[in-house]
Each structure stands twice: as structure tokens, then as C-alpha cells.
PDB file of C-alpha atoms in Angstrom:
ATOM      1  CA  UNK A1175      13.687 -24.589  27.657  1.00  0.00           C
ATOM      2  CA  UNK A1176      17.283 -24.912  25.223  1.00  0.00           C
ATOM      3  CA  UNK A1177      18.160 -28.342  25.098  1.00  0.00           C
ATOM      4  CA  UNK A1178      21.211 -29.706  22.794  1.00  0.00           C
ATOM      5  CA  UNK A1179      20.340 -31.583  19.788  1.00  0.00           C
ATOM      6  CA  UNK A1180      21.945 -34.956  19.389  1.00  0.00           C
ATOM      7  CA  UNK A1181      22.804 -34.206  15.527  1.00  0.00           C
ATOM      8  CA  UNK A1182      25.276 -31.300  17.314  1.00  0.00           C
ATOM      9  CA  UNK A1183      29.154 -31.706  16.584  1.00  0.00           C
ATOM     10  CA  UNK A1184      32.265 -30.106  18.297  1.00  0.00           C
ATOM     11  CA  UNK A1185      31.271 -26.958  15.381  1.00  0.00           C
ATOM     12  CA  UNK A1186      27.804 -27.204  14.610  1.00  0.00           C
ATOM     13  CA  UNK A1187      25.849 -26.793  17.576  1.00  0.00           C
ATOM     14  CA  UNK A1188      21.733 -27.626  17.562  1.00  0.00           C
ATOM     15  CA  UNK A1189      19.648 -26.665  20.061  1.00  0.00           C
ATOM     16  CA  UNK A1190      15.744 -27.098  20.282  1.00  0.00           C
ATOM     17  CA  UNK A1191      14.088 -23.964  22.144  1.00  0.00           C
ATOM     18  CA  UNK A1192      10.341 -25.139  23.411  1.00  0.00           C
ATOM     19  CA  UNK A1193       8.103 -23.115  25.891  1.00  0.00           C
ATOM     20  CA  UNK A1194       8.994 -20.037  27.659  1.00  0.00           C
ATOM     21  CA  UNK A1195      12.747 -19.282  27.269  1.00  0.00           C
ATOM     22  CA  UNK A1196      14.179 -17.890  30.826  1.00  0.00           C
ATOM     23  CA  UNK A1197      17.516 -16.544  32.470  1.00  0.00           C
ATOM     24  CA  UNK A1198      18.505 -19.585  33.659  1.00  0.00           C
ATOM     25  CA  UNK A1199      18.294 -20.995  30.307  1.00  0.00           C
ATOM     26  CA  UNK A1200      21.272 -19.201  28.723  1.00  0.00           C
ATOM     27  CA  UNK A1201      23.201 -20.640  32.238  1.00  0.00           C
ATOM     28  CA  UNK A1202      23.274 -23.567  29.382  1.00  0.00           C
ATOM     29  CA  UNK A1203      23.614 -22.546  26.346  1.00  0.00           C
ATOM     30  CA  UNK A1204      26.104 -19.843  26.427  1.00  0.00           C
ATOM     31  CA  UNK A1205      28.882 -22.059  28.446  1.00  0.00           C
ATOM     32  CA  UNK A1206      28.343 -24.413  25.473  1.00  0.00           C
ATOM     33  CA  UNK A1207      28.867 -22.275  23.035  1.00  0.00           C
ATOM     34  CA  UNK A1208      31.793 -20.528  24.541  1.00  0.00           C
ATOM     35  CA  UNK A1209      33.363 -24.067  25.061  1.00  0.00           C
ATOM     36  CA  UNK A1210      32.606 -24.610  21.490  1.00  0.00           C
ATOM     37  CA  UNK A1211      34.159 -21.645  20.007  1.00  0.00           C
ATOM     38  CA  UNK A1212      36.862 -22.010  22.560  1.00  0.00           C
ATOM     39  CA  UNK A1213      37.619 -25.098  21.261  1.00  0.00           C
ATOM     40  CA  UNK A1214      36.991 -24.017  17.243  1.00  0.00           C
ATOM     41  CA  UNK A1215      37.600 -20.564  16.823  1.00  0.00           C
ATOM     42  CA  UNK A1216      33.915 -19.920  15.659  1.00  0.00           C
ATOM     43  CA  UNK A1217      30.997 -22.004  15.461  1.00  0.00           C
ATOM     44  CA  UNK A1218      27.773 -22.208  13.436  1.00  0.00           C
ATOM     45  CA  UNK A1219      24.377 -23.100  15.585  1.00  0.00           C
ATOM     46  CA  UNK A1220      20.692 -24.267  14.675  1.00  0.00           C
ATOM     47  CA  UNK A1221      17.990 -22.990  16.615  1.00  0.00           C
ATOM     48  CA  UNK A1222      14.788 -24.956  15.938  1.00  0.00           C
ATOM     49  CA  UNK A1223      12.019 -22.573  17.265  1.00  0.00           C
ATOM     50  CA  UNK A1224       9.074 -24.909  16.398  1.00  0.00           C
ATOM     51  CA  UNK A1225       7.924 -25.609  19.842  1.00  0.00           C
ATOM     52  CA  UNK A1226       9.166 -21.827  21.379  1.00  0.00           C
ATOM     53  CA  UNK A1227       6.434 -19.691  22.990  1.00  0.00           C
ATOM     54  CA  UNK A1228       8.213 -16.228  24.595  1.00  0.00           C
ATOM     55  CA  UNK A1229      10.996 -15.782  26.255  1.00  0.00           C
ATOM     56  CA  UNK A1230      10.679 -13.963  29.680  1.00  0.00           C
ATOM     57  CA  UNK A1231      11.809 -10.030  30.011  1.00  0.00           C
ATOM     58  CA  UNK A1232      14.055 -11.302  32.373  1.00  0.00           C
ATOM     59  CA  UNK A1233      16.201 -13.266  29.705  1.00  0.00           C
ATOM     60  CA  UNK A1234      16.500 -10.605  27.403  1.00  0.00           C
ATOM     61  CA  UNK A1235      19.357  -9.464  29.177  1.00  0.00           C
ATOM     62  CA  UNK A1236      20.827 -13.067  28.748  1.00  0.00           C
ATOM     63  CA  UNK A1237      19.975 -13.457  25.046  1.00  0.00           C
ATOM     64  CA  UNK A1238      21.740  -9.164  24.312  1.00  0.00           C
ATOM     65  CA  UNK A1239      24.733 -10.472  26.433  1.00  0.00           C
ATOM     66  CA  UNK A1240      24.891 -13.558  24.247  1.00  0.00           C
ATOM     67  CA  UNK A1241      24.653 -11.962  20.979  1.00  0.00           C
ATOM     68  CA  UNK A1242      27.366  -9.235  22.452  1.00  0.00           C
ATOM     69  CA  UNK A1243      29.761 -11.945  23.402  1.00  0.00           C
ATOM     70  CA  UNK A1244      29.517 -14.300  20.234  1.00  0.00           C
ATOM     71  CA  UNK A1245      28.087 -12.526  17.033  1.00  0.00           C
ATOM     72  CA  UNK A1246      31.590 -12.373  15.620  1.00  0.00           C
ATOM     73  CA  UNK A1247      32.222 -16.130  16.301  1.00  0.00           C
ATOM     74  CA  UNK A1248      29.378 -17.493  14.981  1.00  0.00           C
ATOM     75  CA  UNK A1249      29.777 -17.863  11.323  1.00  0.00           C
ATOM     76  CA  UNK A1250      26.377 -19.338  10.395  1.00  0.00           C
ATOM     77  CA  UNK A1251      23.157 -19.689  12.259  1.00  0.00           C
ATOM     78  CA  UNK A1252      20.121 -21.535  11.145  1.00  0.00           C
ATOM     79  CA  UNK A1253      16.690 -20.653  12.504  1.00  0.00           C
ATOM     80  CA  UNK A1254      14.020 -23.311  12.002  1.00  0.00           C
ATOM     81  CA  UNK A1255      10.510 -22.243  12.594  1.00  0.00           C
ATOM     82  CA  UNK A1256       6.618 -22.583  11.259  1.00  0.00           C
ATOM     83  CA  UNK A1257       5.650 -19.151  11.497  1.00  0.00           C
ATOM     84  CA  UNK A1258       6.302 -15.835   9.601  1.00  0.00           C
ATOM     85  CA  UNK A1259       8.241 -13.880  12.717  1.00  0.00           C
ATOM     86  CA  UNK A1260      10.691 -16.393  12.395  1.00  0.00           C
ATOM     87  CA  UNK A1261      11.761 -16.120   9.076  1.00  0.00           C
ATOM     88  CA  UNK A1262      11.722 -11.974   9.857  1.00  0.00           C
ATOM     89  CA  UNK A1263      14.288 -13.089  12.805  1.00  0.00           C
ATOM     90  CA  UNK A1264      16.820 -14.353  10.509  1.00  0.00           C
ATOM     91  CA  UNK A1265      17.326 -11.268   8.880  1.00  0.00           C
ATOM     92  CA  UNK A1266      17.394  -9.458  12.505  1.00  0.00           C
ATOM     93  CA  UNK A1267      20.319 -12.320  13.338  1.00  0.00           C
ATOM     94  CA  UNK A1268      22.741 -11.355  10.458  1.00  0.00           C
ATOM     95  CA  UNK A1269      24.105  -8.521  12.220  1.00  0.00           C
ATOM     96  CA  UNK A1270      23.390  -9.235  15.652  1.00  0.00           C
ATOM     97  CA  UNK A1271      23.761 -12.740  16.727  1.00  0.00           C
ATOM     98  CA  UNK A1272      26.102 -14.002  13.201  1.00  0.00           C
ATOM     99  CA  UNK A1273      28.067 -13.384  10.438  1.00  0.00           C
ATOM    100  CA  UNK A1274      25.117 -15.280   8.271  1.00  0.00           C
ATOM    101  CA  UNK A1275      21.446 -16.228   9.490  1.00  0.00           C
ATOM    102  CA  UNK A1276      19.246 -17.974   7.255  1.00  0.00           C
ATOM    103  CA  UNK A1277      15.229 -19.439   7.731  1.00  0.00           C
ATOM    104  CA  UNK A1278      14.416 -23.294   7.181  1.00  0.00           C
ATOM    105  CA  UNK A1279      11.188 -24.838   7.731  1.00  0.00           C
ATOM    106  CA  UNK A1280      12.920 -28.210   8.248  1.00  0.00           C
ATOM    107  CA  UNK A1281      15.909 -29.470  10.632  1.00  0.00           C
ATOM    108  CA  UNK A1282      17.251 -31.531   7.641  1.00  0.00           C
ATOM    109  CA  UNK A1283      17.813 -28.373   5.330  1.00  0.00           C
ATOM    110  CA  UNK A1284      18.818 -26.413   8.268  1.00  0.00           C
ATOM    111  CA  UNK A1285      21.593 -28.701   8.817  1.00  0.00           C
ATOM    112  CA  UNK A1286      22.346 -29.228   5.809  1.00  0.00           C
ATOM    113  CA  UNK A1287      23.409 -25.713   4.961  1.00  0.00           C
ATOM    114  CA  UNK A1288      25.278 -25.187   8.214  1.00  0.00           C
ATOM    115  CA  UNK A1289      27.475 -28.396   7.211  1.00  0.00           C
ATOM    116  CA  UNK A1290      27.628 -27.546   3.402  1.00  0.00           C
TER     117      UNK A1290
END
């Protein structure tokens, strides 16, 4: 499940992913970010992974397409986790999903960087 944080702004965009991440999903997120950069130019996002299990093979299609479509207008990403694969998927992010992709163990120093 992807569901907006309330901390998000017209150019800083949160989002909590919890559970099992599917197709559907990105039927959500992706239309918000689009809007966002539409809106912007570029955007930076915070993905707190804390509660996130998997996501099913049937998103990864979803989540390539995504990365495709944005990784040039998203200047900054934030990825907020609790366990070591996370912080490895920060440096995967840099050159797939943003400009810059950095690992937080808290929300608060997550967004803290994104709105520095």
C-alpha cells in the first residue's frame, strides 16, 4: 500500500509504503507525481519503507516505468527504512529513480534534507 503523507507539499512529496506493494498501487502514486512535477518542473519525494514487505512481480513493471518516466525530474529522494537493504537502495536510486537518493532512519531527518 503507497499512501500520501500529510507533511507532503506541492514539491516535496511523502509517501508511506506498508505491506505488499502491487500494480494498482503506482495507479496512485505516479498520477501524483506527474501532477506534481507538472505543476513544479521537478520534485523531490520521501519514501518511508518502515512498514514495506515485497512488492509483487507484477508491479515491477509499474515501479521500471516510474523510474523511466521521472528519474530526471526528481531532484532528491529520501528513503527511510530500519534495515540494511534499504540503505543499499539509496545508492541503487541515484541513477535510476533521482538525481540524488540518500538513507535516513528517521522521517524528521528525511525531511529535513529534502527541504534544506
Amino acid at each position: 500500500m503507497i499512501e500520501t503523507m500529510d507533511s507532503s507539499t506541492s514539491k516535496t512529496l511523502g509517501y508511506k509504503i506498508s505491506g505488499t506493494v502491487t500494480k494498482a498501487d503506482y495507479s496512485t502514486l505516479t498520477p501524483a507525481v506527474g501532477a506534481a512535477v507538472d505543476a513544479n518542473g521537478s520534485v523531490s519525494l520521501l519514501l518511508d519503507l518502515t512498514g514495506f514487505h515485497w512488492e509483487k512481480i507484477s508491479a515491477w513493471g509499474s515501479d521500471l516505468e516510474f523510474g523511466k518516466k521521472y528519474h530526471d525530474k526528481i531532484d532528491k529522494m529520501a528513503i527511510v527504512g530500519d534495515r540494511k537493504w534499504e540503505k543499499h537502495l539509496a545508492h541503487v536510486a541515484s541513477p535510476f529513480y533521482a538525481k540524488e537518493a540518500k538513507y535516513f532512519e528517521t522521517d524528521d531527518d528525511a525531511w529535513e534534507w529534502l527541504e534544506g
